[in-house]
Coordinates of C-alpha atoms in Angstrom, one line a residue:
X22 CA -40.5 77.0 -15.4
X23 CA -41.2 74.9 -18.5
X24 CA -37.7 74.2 -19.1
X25 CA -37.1 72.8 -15.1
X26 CA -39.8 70.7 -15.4
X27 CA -38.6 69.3 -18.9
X28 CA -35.0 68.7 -16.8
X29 CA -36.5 67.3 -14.2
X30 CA -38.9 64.6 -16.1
X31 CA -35.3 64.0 -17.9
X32 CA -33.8 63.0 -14.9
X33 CA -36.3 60.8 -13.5
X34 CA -36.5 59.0 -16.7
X35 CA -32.9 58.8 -16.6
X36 CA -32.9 57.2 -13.4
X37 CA -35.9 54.3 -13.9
X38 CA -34.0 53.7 -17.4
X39 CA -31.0 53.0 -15.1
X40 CA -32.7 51.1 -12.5
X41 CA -34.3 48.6 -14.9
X42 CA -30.8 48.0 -16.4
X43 CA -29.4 47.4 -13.2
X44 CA -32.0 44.7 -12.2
X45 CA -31.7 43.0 -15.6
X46 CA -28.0 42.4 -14.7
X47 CA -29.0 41.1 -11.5
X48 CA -31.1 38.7 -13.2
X49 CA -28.9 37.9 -15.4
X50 CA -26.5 37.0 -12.5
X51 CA -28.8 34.9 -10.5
X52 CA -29.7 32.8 -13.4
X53 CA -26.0 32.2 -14.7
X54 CA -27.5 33.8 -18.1
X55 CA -25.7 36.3 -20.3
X56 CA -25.3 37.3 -24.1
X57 CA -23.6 34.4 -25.1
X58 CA -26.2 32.2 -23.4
X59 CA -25.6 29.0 -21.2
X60 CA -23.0 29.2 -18.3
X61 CA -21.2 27.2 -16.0
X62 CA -23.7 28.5 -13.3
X63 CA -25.9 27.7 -15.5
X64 CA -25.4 23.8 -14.5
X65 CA -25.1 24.0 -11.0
X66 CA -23.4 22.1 -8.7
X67 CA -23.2 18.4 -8.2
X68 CA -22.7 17.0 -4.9
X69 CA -20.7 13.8 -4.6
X70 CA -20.6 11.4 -1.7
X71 CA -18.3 8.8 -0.5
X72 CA -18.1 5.9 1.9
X73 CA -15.4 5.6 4.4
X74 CA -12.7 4.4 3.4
X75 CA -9.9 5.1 0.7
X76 CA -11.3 3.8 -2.6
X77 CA -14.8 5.4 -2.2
X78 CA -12.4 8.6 -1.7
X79 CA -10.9 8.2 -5.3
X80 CA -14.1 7.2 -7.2
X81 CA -15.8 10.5 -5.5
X82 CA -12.6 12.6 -6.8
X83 CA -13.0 10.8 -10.2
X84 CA -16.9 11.7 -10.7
X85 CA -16.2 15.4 -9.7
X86 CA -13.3 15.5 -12.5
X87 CA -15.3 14.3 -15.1
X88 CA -18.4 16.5 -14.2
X89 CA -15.8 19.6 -13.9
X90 CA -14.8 18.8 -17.5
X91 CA -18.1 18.7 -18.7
X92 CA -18.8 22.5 -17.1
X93 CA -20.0 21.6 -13.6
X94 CA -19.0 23.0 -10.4
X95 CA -18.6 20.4 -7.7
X96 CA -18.9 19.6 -4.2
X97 CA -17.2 16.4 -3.2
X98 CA -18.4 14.8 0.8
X99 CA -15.3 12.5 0.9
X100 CA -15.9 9.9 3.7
X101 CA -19.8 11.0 4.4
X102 CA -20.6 7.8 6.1
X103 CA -21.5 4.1 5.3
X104 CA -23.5 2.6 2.9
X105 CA -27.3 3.7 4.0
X106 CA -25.9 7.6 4.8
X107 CA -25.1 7.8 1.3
X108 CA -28.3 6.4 -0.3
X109 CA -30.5 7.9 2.2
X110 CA -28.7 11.3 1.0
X111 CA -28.9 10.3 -2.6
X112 CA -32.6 9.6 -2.6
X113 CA -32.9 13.3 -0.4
X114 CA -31.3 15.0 -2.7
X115 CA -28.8 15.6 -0.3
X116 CA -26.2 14.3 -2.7
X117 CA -26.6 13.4 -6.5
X118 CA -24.3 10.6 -6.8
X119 CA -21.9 7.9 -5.4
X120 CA -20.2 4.6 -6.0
X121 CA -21.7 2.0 -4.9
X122 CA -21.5 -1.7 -4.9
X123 CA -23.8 -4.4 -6.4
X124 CA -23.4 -6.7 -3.2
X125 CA -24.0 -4.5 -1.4
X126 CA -27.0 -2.9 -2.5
X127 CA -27.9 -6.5 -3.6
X128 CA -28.2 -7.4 0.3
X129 CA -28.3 -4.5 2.2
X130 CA -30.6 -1.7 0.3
X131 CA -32.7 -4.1 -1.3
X132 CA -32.7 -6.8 1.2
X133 CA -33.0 -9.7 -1.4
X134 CA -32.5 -13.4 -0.8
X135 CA -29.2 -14.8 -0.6
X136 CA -28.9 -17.3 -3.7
X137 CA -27.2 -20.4 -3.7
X138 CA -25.0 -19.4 -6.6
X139 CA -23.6 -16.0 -7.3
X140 CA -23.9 -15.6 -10.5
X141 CA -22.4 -12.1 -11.5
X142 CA -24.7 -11.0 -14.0
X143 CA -27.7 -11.9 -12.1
X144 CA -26.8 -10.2 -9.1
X145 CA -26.3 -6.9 -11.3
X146 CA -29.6 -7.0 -13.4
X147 CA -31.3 -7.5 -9.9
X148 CA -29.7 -5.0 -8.0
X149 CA -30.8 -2.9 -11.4
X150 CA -34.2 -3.8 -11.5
X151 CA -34.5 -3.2 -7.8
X152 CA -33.4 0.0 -7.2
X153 CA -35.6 1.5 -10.2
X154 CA -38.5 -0.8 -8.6
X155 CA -37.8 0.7 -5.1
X156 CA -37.0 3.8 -4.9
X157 CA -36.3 4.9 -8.6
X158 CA -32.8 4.8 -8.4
X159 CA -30.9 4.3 -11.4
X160 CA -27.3 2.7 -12.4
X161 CA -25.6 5.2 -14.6
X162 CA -22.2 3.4 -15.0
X163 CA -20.1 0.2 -14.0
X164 CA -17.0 1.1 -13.5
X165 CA -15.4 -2.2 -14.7
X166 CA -14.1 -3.7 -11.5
X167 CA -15.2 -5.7 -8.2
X168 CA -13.9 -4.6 -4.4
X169 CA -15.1 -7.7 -2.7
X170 CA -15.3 -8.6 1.1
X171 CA -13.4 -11.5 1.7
X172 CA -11.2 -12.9 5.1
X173 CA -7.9 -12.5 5.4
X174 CA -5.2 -13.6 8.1
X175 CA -1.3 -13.2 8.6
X176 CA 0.3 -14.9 5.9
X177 CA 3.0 -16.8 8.3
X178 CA 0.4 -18.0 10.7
X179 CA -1.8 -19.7 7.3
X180 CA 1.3 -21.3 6.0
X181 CA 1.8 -22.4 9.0
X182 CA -1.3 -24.1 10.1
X183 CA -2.0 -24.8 6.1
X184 CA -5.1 -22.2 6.0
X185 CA -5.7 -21.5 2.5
X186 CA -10.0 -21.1 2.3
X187 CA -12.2 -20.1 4.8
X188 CA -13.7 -23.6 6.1
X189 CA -9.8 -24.2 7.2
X190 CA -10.7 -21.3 9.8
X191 CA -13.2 -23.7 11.6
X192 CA -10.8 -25.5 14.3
X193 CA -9.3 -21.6 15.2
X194 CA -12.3 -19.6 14.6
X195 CA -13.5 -19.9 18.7
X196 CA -10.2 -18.7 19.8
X197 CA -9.8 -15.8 17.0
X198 CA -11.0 -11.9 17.3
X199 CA -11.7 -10.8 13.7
X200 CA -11.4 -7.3 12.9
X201 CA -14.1 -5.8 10.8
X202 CA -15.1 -2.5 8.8
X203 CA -18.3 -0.4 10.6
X204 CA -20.7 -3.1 8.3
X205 CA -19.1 -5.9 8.1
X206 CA -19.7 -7.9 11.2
X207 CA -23.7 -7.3 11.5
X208 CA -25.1 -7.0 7.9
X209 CA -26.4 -10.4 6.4
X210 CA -23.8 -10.7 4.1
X211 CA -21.1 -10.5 6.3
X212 CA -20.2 -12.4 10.0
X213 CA -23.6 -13.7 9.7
X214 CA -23.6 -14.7 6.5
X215 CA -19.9 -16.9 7.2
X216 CA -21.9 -18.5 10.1
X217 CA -24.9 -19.8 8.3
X218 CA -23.2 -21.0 5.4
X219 CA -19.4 -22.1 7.3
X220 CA -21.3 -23.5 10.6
X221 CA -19.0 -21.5 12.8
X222 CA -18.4 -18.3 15.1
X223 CA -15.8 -16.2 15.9
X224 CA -14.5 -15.7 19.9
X225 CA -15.1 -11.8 19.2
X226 CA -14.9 -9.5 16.7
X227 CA -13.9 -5.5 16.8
X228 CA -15.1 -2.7 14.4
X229 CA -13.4 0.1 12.7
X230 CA -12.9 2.0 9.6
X231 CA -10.3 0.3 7.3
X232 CA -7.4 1.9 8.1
X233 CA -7.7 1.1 11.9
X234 CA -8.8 -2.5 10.9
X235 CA -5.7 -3.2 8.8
X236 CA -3.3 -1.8 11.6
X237 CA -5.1 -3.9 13.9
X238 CA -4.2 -6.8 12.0
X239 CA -0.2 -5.7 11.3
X240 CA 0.1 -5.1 15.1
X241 CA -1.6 -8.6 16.0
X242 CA -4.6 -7.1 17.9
X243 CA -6.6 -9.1 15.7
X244 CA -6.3 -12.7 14.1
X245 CA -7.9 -12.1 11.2
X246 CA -10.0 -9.6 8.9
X247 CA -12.4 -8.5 6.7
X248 CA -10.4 -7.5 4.1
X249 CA -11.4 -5.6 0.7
X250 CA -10.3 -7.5 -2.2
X251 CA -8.6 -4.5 -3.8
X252 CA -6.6 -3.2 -1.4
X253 CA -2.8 -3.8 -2.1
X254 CA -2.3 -3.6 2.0
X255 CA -3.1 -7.6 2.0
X256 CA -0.1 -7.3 0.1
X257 CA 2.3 -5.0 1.9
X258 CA 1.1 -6.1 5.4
X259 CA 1.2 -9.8 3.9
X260 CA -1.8 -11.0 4.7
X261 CA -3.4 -13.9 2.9
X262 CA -7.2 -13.9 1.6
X263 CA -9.1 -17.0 1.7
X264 CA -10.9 -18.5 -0.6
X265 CA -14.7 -18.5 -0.1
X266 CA -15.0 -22.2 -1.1
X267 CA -18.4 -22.0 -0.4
X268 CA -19.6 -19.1 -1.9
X269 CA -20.9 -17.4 0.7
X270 CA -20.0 -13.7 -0.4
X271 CA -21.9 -12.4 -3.5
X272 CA -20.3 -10.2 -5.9
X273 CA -19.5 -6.6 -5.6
X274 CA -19.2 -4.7 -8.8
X275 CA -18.4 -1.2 -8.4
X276 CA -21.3 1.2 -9.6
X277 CA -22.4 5.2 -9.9
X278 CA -25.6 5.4 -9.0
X279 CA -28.3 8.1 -9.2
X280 CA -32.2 8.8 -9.2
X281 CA -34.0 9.0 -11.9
X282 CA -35.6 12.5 -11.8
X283 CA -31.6 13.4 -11.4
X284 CA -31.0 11.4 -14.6
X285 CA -34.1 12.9 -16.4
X286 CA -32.6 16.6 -15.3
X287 CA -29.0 16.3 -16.1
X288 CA -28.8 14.3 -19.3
X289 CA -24.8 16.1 -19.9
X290 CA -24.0 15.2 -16.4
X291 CA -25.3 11.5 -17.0
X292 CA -23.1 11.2 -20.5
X293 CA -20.0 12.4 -18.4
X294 CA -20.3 9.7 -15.6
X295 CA -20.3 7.0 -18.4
X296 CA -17.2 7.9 -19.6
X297 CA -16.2 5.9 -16.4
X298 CA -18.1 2.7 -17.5
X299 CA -15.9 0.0 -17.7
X300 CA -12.6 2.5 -17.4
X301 CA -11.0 0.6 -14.2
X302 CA -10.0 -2.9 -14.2
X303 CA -9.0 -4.6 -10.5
X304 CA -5.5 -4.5 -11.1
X305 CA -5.7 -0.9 -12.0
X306 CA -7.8 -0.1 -8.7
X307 CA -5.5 -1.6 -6.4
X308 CA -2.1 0.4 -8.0
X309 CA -4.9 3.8 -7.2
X310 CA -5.7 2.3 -4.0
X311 CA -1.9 1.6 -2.9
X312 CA -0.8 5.3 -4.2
X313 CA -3.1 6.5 -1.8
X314 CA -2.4 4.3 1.3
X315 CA 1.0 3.5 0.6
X316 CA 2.8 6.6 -1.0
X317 CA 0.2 8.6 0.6
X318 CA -1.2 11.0 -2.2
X319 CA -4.5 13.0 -2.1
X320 CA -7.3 11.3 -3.8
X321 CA -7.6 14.1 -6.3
X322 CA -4.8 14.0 -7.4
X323 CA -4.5 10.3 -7.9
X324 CA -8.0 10.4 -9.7
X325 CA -6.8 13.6 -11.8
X326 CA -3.4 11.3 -13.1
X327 CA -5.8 8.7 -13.9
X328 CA -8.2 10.1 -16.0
X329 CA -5.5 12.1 -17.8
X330 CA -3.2 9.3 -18.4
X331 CA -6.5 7.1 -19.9
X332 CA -7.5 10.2 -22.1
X333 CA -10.8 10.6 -20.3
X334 CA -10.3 14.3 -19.4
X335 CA -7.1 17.1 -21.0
X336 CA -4.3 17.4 -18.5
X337 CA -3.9 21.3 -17.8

């Protein structure tokens, strides 16, 4: 009787021994923790979002790669919305990062005066400033290049009428449908920035994301555009930009952005994003941007050749 009892208290032991090693793995596998200590789970994962429209696309890709090689997992939200979708996300926690632009969050997020003179620097240290002052939101990186808005029509048409800078536009502009991107024609330093400062409307104007609104132009449903600066389709669709001869567009430096508690929480994830400050010049930016509209690669991959080819991350 002694001896079944001694089996039995043997076999219940057994059994709780067994049980506590099972949960510890468990634990071990929630928390991303093992023997050898830190893991990629361990990091989490980093969610990246994008405007909509073919550069934001690549700059997303580019973040994620970096923050891959640095041990994160990723989860890129490539054409999430427009400029106040992202930040609204960003400051949810919805998403940790994006690329944005100084102009814009200059104007639109911030909502600061327009000045006289657009002075480069001073637009970036404000837009800096502001965003910690507003909603703790910090600039982690600038990437080293400007995408600016500007107006562009069909090349044959300018030379023809000898439209070189935007105030050349003011005899046509009544008659002319410009095509915009979703922001363009209704933030304050778009259309109505051109009016205030160029003293003239256009007959109409049509929204769409970039892609539609460069078609537009090619196939003459429009007269004219809001073109990005950096796009190499001014170029293949030969379209000439005009010179803002009044400086009535502010500058718009490319930057990652994050909040601060995300900053404070991820110092690894912070040092990998500044391995893009200052990596992309415009030229270079528009030979990514024309790969991907032009020879039609995926934004990964484009972003991926990139980094590799400028030493930033190890080719596989």
């Amino acid at each position: 009787m002694k001896k079944k009892i001694l089996i039995l208290l043997v076999v219940i032991m057994a059994l709780f021994v067994a049980g506590c090693a099972e949960e510890t793995n468990e634990m071990q596998e929630d928390t991303g923790m093992d023997d050898g200590g830190d893991s990629q789970m361990e990091k989490g994962t980093i969610v990246i979002g994008s405007k909509l429209f073919q550069e934001s696309y690549i700059l997303a890709h580019m973040t994620a790669l970096v923050l891959e090689d640095a041990g994160y997992d990723t989860d890129v939200k490539q054409g999430l919305g427009g400029t106040f979708v992202n930040y609204e996300a960003l400051k949810a926690g919805q998403i940790h990062t994006y690329a944005e632009y100084t102009g814009t969050a200059y104007s639109q997020i911030l909502s600061l005066e327009q000045l006289d003179d657009w002075d480069r620097q001073v637009v970036y240290n404000m837009t800096e400033e502001g965003l910690m002052e507003q909603d703790r939101v910090m600039i982690v990186s600038n990437l080293g290049f400007e995408d600016a808005y500007a107006i562009a029509v069909q090349e044959d048409w300018a030379a023809e009428n000898n439209v070189t800078k935007i105030s050349d536009l003011e005899p046509y502009a009544a008659e002319m449908t410009i095509g915009t991107d979703p922001e363009f024609a209704t933030r304050e330093d778009g259309l109505p920035r051109i009016t205030e400062v160029y003293g003239f409307e256009f007959m109409d104007y049509k929204q769409a994301v970039a892609t539609v609104m460069y078609e537009a132009i090619k196939s003459d449903e429009v007269n004219a555009i809001s073109a990005y600066t950096t796009d190499t389709r001014n170029e293949v669709f030969e379209l000439r930009v005009l010179e803002d001869d009044k400086n009535a567009l502010p500058p718009y430096d490319a930057i990652l952005i994050v909040t601060e508690e995300f900053a404070e929480e991820n110092p690894d994830a912070i040092a990998a994003m500044q391995k893009l400050d200052g990596a992309i010049d415009t030229d270079t930016m528009r030979q990514l941007n024309y790969q991907f509209d032009i020879e039609q690669k995926e934004p990964r991959d484009i972003a991926y050749q990139f980094l590799v080819d400028e030493g930033i991350i190890e080719g596989e």
